[in-house]
Amino acid sequence: MSQWGGTYYSMNFSMAASLSKFLYECIMTINCFVLTTVVCGLVMALSSGRVVGHCRKYLKNELLEAIWTIVPAFLIYLIASMSFYVLYMNGEHKEPTLFHSVITGHQWYWTYQYAMIDEMGKFFGFEHDSYALLNDVPSTSDDDTVLSKGDTYLLDVDAPFVIPQGMPGELLVTSDDVIHSWSVPALGITVDAVPGRLNRSPILASTVGVAYGHCRELCGVNHFMMPICVEIVTPATYLKFMKLEEIEE
Amino acid sequence: WSGVFGLSLSHCMRIELSHPGEWLQVGYMYHSIMTMHAFMMIFFFVMPTSIGGLGNWFIPLMIKIKDLSMPRLNNLSVWLALGSLFLMCMAFLSSGGLGCGWTMYPPLSNSEFMDGLPIDLAVFSLHMAGMSSIAGSINFLVTIFNMRMGALFFMSLNPMLIWTLFGTSILLVTSVPVLAAGLTLLLLDRHFSTSFYYPEGGGDPILWQHLFWFFGHPEVYILILPAFGVISHILCRSSAKLHVFGKIGMSWASMGIAWMGFLVWGHHMFVAGLDIDTRAYFTAATLMIAVPTGVKVFNWLATIFGGVYSLKHSHPSTFWAIGFVLLFTIGGLTGVILANAALSTLLHDSYYVVAHFHYVLSMGAVFAIFGGFWFWFPFWTGMVPRKDLVLTHFMLTFIGVNFTFFPMHW
């Protein structure tokens, strides 16, 4: 679950991601405990012949079987209760959502739609496409469809998805053609984009920055070439972005 | 029935070559190879070998009868399996190849995106393979029911392989028709303008996912249950014991795993847009399967206890069995992690899933197949293989699969 090139965890940009990764750590700990038990048991059992001799009649022991049914059942119960907590914390947000975005998957790019209601109660919004940057020769001097210095191939896009930091929002994900999956692990979000269906996911980014992700459902030949780039900005910048105002770098 | 066994072996050889390896031109070829790798390994390697091969050979032997109840049905099963293999290869070789993944999700596999021959051939191939499996399973079920030694539910009588093949047969007979239904709907969508999976016509791609995974999850238990039986046999022979530790518990655990396998298909669909309470249910149900599986692992450990093992004197198949216990446990534990819906936002469709199922399959089912092969090799052929060569086989495989699949956890 690390970013390309790293062996440790990528940064968490939301509470959902942190909680999920913490849950992973907890379950992994329990798992390592179980694995150690099994390995020790295996080593003990394999070398027991020399110590105890042939135990051909050692064929059942109900108490032992009860123990190793009940103890794992208890561990599973622990895991399940932690898992349920994280599932419900991440899956449903109690605060009213302050922004919505509709994400549409296509073969092989994403479309992002932003919507907001301004001070006069009027709805306004816009949309844009988001293509992967190509490993190509730029056709003009400010060609932004092509990789330039500092960009990462298959991660950077020409127009990233912008969301505000600290504002609870909702993502509505759908698709125009085949099933895709909008996935940004750093935000702890993976939502399938299914045609004819609007899947929703709550989102609450906690830090400003840039998060990357990939399409996570086989969608054809260029499935690997539709990355997701999310730019998390301050609410003030987001407002300016929404009003299509100039944003100072 | 040596024919069936021979066929299973030839399937093995065939499949070893389907493994994707070389770098080639990008595009649909990679997806095609990936899809074929999955289909071949699952439907034409593990299933024919462990169910067709082992089942046909050992069910009559272990319950002391001459042949299965319906030998002509068996024959049909063999021919259908061959035909299915032929169709699948045709699908691979025809234009465009199978670029949709072994799960064949529409709309990608629907007529709009993958028009023409390959997917239709694959669908027919799977239909035939399904019929072959159902025929074989009916045969096994009838044989075991009618010709068992003593009462069926006097569990301590039957060898573990019979029990696990029994469970496998029940799973096959119940889940393959659901796959057949889903495949037929796909075929109708592709050629007869129906809209089972087209939202514009009132259908839903998620319908395919439900149908497929309702089959798909019992399918993976079908792949592993015979392996469980084989390992029990090898281990109790290696420890010079009469039967595996806690035989009745093991039988119950196998049946429990088989039955619970029907209740958990949604864990393959955690991010597809299921309701949060549905996801919670599937998390809980999937986690519960860990309990009988753990019972089996601990019972195997207790079977090993009290046996004399040494590097020099142990039969090579023992290594496969011990490797199975260790590596299948690891695979099972990563399965426990994947069972949680809360983590699927991080892990869905990632290499972590690939690592998990390869640990339980190429280090679970395949270790059991290889172990069983070397275990029963003298019995089948009357020849004793050179031990150092067999051990080399084990070491190379063990090192190879671990190096291949362990890094995928990152």
PDB file of C-alpha atoms in Angstrom, chain A residues 1-2 6-8 16-17 19-21 23-24 27-28 30-32 34-35 37-39 41-42 44-50 52-61 64-65 68-70 72-73 76 79-80 83-84 86-88 90-92 107 176-179 181 183-186 188-197 199-200 216-224, chain B residues 26-28 31 34-35 99-101 103 105-108 112-114 199 204-206 209 239-250 271-274 276-281 283-284 287-288 290-291 294-299 301-302 304-310 318 322 325-326 329-330 333-334 336-337 339-350 352 409-410:
ATOM      1  CA  MET A   1       0.000   0.000   0.000  1.00  0.00           C
ATOM      2  CA  SER A   2       2.866   2.326  -0.550  1.00  0.00           C
ATOM      3  CA  GLY A   6       8.551   3.656  -1.416  1.00  0.00           C
ATOM      4  CA  THR A   7       8.445   0.803   1.006  1.00  0.00           C
ATOM      5  CA  TYR A   8       6.720   2.591   3.790  1.00  0.00           C
ATOM      6  CA  ALA A  16     -10.621   7.699   6.487  1.00  0.00           C
ATOM      7  CA  ALA A  17      -7.193   6.734   5.221  1.00  0.00           C
ATOM      8  CA  LEU A  19      -8.299   4.895  10.261  1.00  0.00           C
ATOM      9  CA  SER A  20      -8.130   2.262   7.534  1.00  0.00           C
ATOM     10  CA  LYS A  21      -4.375   1.998   7.799  1.00  0.00           C
ATOM     11  CA  LEU A  23      -7.103  -0.988  11.262  1.00  0.00           C
ATOM     12  CA  TYR A  24      -4.755  -2.746   8.867  1.00  0.00           C
ATOM     13  CA  ILE A  27      -5.296  -6.850  12.153  1.00  0.00           C
ATOM     14  CA  MET A  28      -1.745  -7.435  10.959  1.00  0.00           C
ATOM     15  CA  ILE A  30      -3.181 -10.158  15.413  1.00  0.00           C
ATOM     16  CA  ASN A  31      -2.236 -12.033  12.253  1.00  0.00           C
ATOM     17  CA  CYS A  32       1.441 -12.043  13.141  1.00  0.00           C
ATOM     18  CA  VAL A  34      -1.440 -16.192  14.943  1.00  0.00           C
ATOM     19  CA  LEU A  35       1.305 -16.884  12.415  1.00  0.00           C
ATOM     20  CA  THR A  37       1.761 -19.474  17.035  1.00  0.00           C
ATOM     21  CA  VAL A  38       1.347 -21.643  13.974  1.00  0.00           C
ATOM     22  CA  VAL A  39       5.057 -21.564  13.115  1.00  0.00           C
ATOM     23  CA  GLY A  41       3.480 -25.118  16.729  1.00  0.00           C
ATOM     24  CA  LEU A  42       4.842 -26.465  13.469  1.00  0.00           C
ATOM     25  CA  MET A  44       7.400 -28.076  17.960  1.00  0.00           C
ATOM     26  CA  ALA A  45       5.317 -30.692  16.225  1.00  0.00           C
ATOM     27  CA  LEU A  46       8.034 -31.519  13.730  1.00  0.00           C
ATOM     28  CA  SER A  47      10.662 -32.013  16.397  1.00  0.00           C
ATOM     29  CA  SER A  48       8.394 -33.741  18.856  1.00  0.00           C
ATOM     30  CA  GLY A  49       9.122 -37.140  17.403  1.00  0.00           C
ATOM     31  CA  ARG A  50      12.601 -37.072  18.777  1.00  0.00           C
ATOM     32  CA  VAL A  52       8.273 -37.782  22.798  1.00  0.00           C
ATOM     33  CA  GLY A  53       8.623 -40.653  20.403  1.00  0.00           C
ATOM     34  CA  HIS A  54       5.943 -41.979  18.138  1.00  0.00           C
ATOM     35  CA  CYS A  55       2.516 -40.973  19.329  1.00  0.00           C
ATOM     36  CA  ARG A  56       0.480 -43.043  17.019  1.00  0.00           C
ATOM     37  CA  LYS A  57      -2.508 -43.056  19.275  1.00  0.00           C
ATOM     38  CA  TYR A  58      -2.645 -39.293  19.778  1.00  0.00           C
ATOM     39  CA  LEU A  59      -5.670 -38.857  17.636  1.00  0.00           C
ATOM     40  CA  LYS A  60      -8.117 -36.660  19.422  1.00  0.00           C
ATOM     41  CA  ASN A  61      -8.429 -34.308  22.324  1.00  0.00           C
ATOM     42  CA  LEU A  64      -7.654 -28.891  22.727  1.00  0.00           C
ATOM     43  CA  GLU A  65      -9.983 -28.641  19.798  1.00  0.00           C
ATOM     44  CA  TRP A  68      -8.421 -23.664  19.227  1.00  0.00           C
ATOM     45  CA  THR A  69     -11.934 -23.046  18.072  1.00  0.00           C
ATOM     46  CA  ILE A  70     -12.857 -20.553  20.766  1.00  0.00           C
ATOM     47  CA  PRO A  72      -9.634 -17.809  17.109  1.00  0.00           C
ATOM     48  CA  ALA A  73     -13.347 -17.074  17.306  1.00  0.00           C
ATOM     49  CA  ILE A  76     -12.163 -12.815  14.895  1.00  0.00           C
ATOM     50  CA  ILE A  79     -11.152  -7.937  14.405  1.00  0.00           C
ATOM     51  CA  ALA A  80     -14.774  -7.683  13.373  1.00  0.00           C
ATOM     52  CA  SER A  83     -13.543  -3.399  11.402  1.00  0.00           C
ATOM     53  CA  PHE A  84     -17.167  -2.402  11.883  1.00  0.00           C
ATOM     54  CA  VAL A  86     -13.852   1.825  10.876  1.00  0.00           C
ATOM     55  CA  LEU A  87     -16.376   0.839   8.231  1.00  0.00           C
ATOM     56  CA  TYR A  88     -19.125   2.976   9.709  1.00  0.00           C
ATOM     57  CA  ASN A  90     -15.550   6.000   6.960  1.00  0.00           C
ATOM     58  CA  GLY A  91     -18.703   5.067   5.166  1.00  0.00           C
ATOM     59  CA  GLU A  92     -21.082   7.562   6.589  1.00  0.00           C
ATOM     60  CA  GLN A 107     -12.495   4.945 -21.502  1.00  0.00           C
ATOM     61  CA  ASP A 176     -20.164   6.567 -19.213  1.00  0.00           C
ATOM     62  CA  ASP A 177     -19.230   3.230 -20.695  1.00  0.00           C
ATOM     63  CA  VAL A 178     -17.659   0.333 -18.778  1.00  0.00           C
ATOM     64  CA  ILE A 179     -16.979  -0.222 -15.107  1.00  0.00           C
ATOM     65  CA  SER A 181     -13.021   2.466 -10.246  1.00  0.00           C
ATOM     66  CA  SER A 183      -9.378   5.067  -6.233  1.00  0.00           C
ATOM     67  CA  VAL A 184      -7.144   7.328  -4.178  1.00  0.00           C
ATOM     68  CA  PRO A 185      -5.698   5.269  -1.317  1.00  0.00           C
ATOM     69  CA  ALA A 186      -4.156   8.318   0.319  1.00  0.00           C
ATOM     70  CA  GLY A 188      -8.943   6.156   1.784  1.00  0.00           C
ATOM     71  CA  ILE A 189     -11.447   6.146  -1.037  1.00  0.00           C
ATOM     72  CA  THR A 190     -12.160   3.549  -3.700  1.00  0.00           C
ATOM     73  CA  VAL A 191     -15.494   3.716  -5.445  1.00  0.00           C
ATOM     74  CA  ASP A 192     -16.513   1.713  -8.474  1.00  0.00           C
ATOM     75  CA  ALA A 193     -17.796   3.725 -11.391  1.00  0.00           C
ATOM     76  CA  VAL A 194     -20.650   1.625 -12.739  1.00  0.00           C
ATOM     77  CA  PRO A 195     -22.717   2.800 -15.703  1.00  0.00           C
ATOM     78  CA  GLY A 196     -26.315   3.423 -14.821  1.00  0.00           C
ATOM     79  CA  ARG A 197     -25.489   3.775 -11.162  1.00  0.00           C
ATOM     80  CA  ASN A 199     -22.208   5.460  -6.153  1.00  0.00           C
ATOM     81  CA  ARG A 200     -21.517   7.878  -3.383  1.00  0.00           C
ATOM     82  CA  ARG A 216      -8.946   0.066 -10.189  1.00  0.00           C
ATOM     83  CA  GLU A 217     -11.247  -1.925 -12.397  1.00  0.00           C
ATOM     84  CA  LEU A 218     -10.223  -3.440 -15.691  1.00  0.00           C
ATOM     85  CA  CYS A 219     -11.745  -1.221 -18.305  1.00  0.00           C
ATOM     86  CA  GLY A 220     -10.035  -2.048 -21.534  1.00  0.00           C
ATOM     87  CA  VAL A 221      -6.748  -1.532 -23.201  1.00  0.00           C
ATOM     88  CA  ASN A 222      -5.686   1.709 -21.539  1.00  0.00           C
ATOM     89  CA  HIS A 223      -6.896   0.855 -18.079  1.00  0.00           C
ATOM     90  CA  PHE A 224      -3.448   1.623 -16.730  1.00  0.00           C
TER      91      PHE A 224
ATOM     92  CA  VAL B  26       1.269  -3.496 -25.077  1.00  0.00           C
ATOM     93  CA  GLY B  27      -2.407  -3.443 -25.587  1.00  0.00           C
ATOM     94  CA  TYR B  28      -5.005  -6.097 -25.432  1.00  0.00           C
ATOM     95  CA  HIS B  31      -5.048  -8.541 -20.802  1.00  0.00           C
ATOM     96  CA  MET B  34      -3.822 -12.511 -18.027  1.00  0.00           C
ATOM     97  CA  THR B  35      -7.385 -13.668 -18.607  1.00  0.00           C
ATOM     98  CA  GLY B  99      -9.265  -8.833 -22.853  1.00  0.00           C
ATOM     99  CA  CYS B 100     -11.834  -8.733 -20.131  1.00  0.00           C
ATOM    100  CA  GLY B 101     -10.300 -10.532 -17.174  1.00  0.00           C
ATOM    101  CA  THR B 103     -14.303 -12.208 -14.075  1.00  0.00           C
ATOM    102  CA  TYR B 105     -17.505  -7.923 -15.981  1.00  0.00           C
ATOM    103  CA  PRO B 106     -20.000  -6.387 -18.373  1.00  0.00           C
ATOM    104  CA  PRO B 107     -20.240  -3.836 -19.933  1.00  0.00           C
ATOM    105  CA  LEU B 108     -16.645  -4.537 -20.885  1.00  0.00           C
ATOM    106  CA  GLU B 112     -20.508  -2.872 -27.181  1.00  0.00           C
ATOM    107  CA  PHE B 113     -16.909  -3.287 -26.201  1.00  0.00           C
ATOM    108  CA  MET B 114     -15.798  -6.759 -26.974  1.00  0.00           C
ATOM    109  CA  PRO B 199     -28.627   0.072 -17.634  1.00  0.00           C
ATOM    110  CA  ASP B 204     -27.535  -3.601 -14.142  1.00  0.00           C
ATOM    111  CA  PRO B 205     -23.895  -4.604 -14.482  1.00  0.00           C
ATOM    112  CA  ILE B 206     -24.006  -5.363 -10.792  1.00  0.00           C
ATOM    113  CA  GLN B 209     -21.261  -9.371 -10.358  1.00  0.00           C
ATOM    114  CA  SER B 239       3.182 -39.224  11.202  1.00  0.00           C
ATOM    115  CA  ALA B 240       2.356 -42.901  10.971  1.00  0.00           C
ATOM    116  CA  LYS B 241      -1.078 -42.264  12.381  1.00  0.00           C
ATOM    117  CA  LEU B 242      -4.269 -44.047  11.566  1.00  0.00           C
ATOM    118  CA  HIS B 243      -6.141 -40.930  10.636  1.00  0.00           C
ATOM    119  CA  VAL B 244      -5.851 -37.204  10.995  1.00  0.00           C
ATOM    120  CA  PHE B 245      -6.118 -35.637  14.448  1.00  0.00           C
ATOM    121  CA  GLY B 246      -9.672 -34.933  15.429  1.00  0.00           C
ATOM    122  CA  LYS B 247     -11.218 -36.576  12.411  1.00  0.00           C
ATOM    123  CA  ILE B 248     -14.778 -35.681  13.266  1.00  0.00           C
ATOM    124  CA  GLY B 249     -13.826 -32.082  13.857  1.00  0.00           C
ATOM    125  CA  MET B 250     -12.039 -31.986  10.539  1.00  0.00           C
ATOM    126  CA  VAL B 271     -16.549  -1.138  -3.556  1.00  0.00           C
ATOM    127  CA  ALA B 272     -19.153  -1.733  -6.216  1.00  0.00           C
ATOM    128  CA  GLY B 273     -21.712   0.320  -4.376  1.00  0.00           C
ATOM    129  CA  LEU B 274     -23.265  -2.024  -1.892  1.00  0.00           C
ATOM    130  CA  ILE B 276     -23.011  -0.134   4.130  1.00  0.00           C
ATOM    131  CA  ASP B 277     -24.950  -2.626   6.225  1.00  0.00           C
ATOM    132  CA  THR B 278     -24.607  -5.198   3.456  1.00  0.00           C
ATOM    133  CA  ARG B 279     -20.884  -4.660   3.497  1.00  0.00           C
ATOM    134  CA  ALA B 280     -20.868  -5.072   7.253  1.00  0.00           C
ATOM    135  CA  TYR B 281     -22.698  -8.390   6.940  1.00  0.00           C
ATOM    136  CA  THR B 283     -17.320  -8.670   6.443  1.00  0.00           C
ATOM    137  CA  ALA B 284     -18.701 -10.565   9.414  1.00  0.00           C
ATOM    138  CA  LEU B 287     -14.393 -13.394   8.966  1.00  0.00           C
ATOM    139  CA  MET B 288     -16.366 -16.270  10.414  1.00  0.00           C
ATOM    140  CA  ALA B 290     -11.577 -18.123   9.419  1.00  0.00           C
ATOM    141  CA  VAL B 291     -12.682 -20.119  12.445  1.00  0.00           C
ATOM    142  CA  GLY B 294      -8.100 -22.287  11.730  1.00  0.00           C
ATOM    143  CA  VAL B 295      -9.434 -25.449  13.342  1.00  0.00           C
ATOM    144  CA  LYS B 296      -8.186 -27.409  10.352  1.00  0.00           C
ATOM    145  CA  VAL B 297      -4.727 -25.859  10.507  1.00  0.00           C
ATOM    146  CA  PHE B 298      -4.387 -26.578  14.203  1.00  0.00           C
ATOM    147  CA  ASN B 299      -5.632 -30.122  13.705  1.00  0.00           C
ATOM    148  CA  LEU B 301      -0.358 -29.361  13.469  1.00  0.00           C
ATOM    149  CA  ALA B 302      -1.588 -31.867  16.022  1.00  0.00           C
ATOM    150  CA  ILE B 304       2.209 -33.708  12.792  1.00  0.00           C
ATOM    151  CA  PHE B 305       2.860 -33.808  16.523  1.00  0.00           C
ATOM    152  CA  GLY B 306       4.167 -37.130  17.596  1.00  0.00           C
ATOM    153  CA  GLY B 307       5.463 -38.153  14.233  1.00  0.00           C
ATOM    154  CA  VAL B 308       9.108 -38.621  13.538  1.00  0.00           C
ATOM    155  CA  TYR B 309      10.360 -36.184  10.914  1.00  0.00           C
ATOM    156  CA  SER B 310      13.824 -35.631   9.593  1.00  0.00           C
ATOM    157  CA  THR B 318       5.860 -34.498   3.525  1.00  0.00           C
ATOM    158  CA  ILE B 322       4.270 -28.953   5.643  1.00  0.00           C
ATOM    159  CA  VAL B 325       0.300 -25.804   6.191  1.00  0.00           C
ATOM    160  CA  LEU B 326       2.664 -22.897   6.554  1.00  0.00           C
ATOM    161  CA  THR B 329      -1.888 -20.178   6.766  1.00  0.00           C
ATOM    162  CA  ILE B 330      -0.145 -17.057   5.519  1.00  0.00           C
ATOM    163  CA  LEU B 333      -4.283 -14.533   7.175  1.00  0.00           C
ATOM    164  CA  THR B 334      -4.046 -12.084   4.295  1.00  0.00           C
ATOM    165  CA  VAL B 336      -8.627 -12.195   6.960  1.00  0.00           C
ATOM    166  CA  ILE B 337      -7.288  -8.740   6.183  1.00  0.00           C
ATOM    167  CA  ALA B 339     -12.315  -9.735   4.478  1.00  0.00           C
ATOM    168  CA  ASN B 340     -12.809  -6.305   5.976  1.00  0.00           C
ATOM    169  CA  ALA B 341     -14.914  -3.940   3.928  1.00  0.00           C
ATOM    170  CA  ALA B 342     -13.205  -1.027   5.648  1.00  0.00           C
ATOM    171  CA  LEU B 343      -9.882  -2.011   4.107  1.00  0.00           C
ATOM    172  CA  SER B 344     -11.193  -2.637   0.649  1.00  0.00           C
ATOM    173  CA  THR B 345     -10.955   1.096  -0.065  1.00  0.00           C
ATOM    174  CA  LEU B 346      -7.227   0.587   0.120  1.00  0.00           C
ATOM    175  CA  LEU B 347      -6.898  -2.927  -1.201  1.00  0.00           C
ATOM    176  CA  HIS B 348      -9.571  -3.520  -3.817  1.00  0.00           C
ATOM    177  CA  ASP B 349      -8.143  -4.641  -7.156  1.00  0.00           C
ATOM    178  CA  SER B 350      -4.603  -4.170  -5.917  1.00  0.00           C
ATOM    179  CA  TYR B 352      -2.467  -7.433  -2.326  1.00  0.00           C
ATOM    180  CA  HIS B 409       1.916  -7.594  -0.491  1.00  0.00           C
ATOM    181  CA  TRP B 410       3.412  -4.162  -0.902  1.00  0.00           C
TER     182      TRP B 410
END
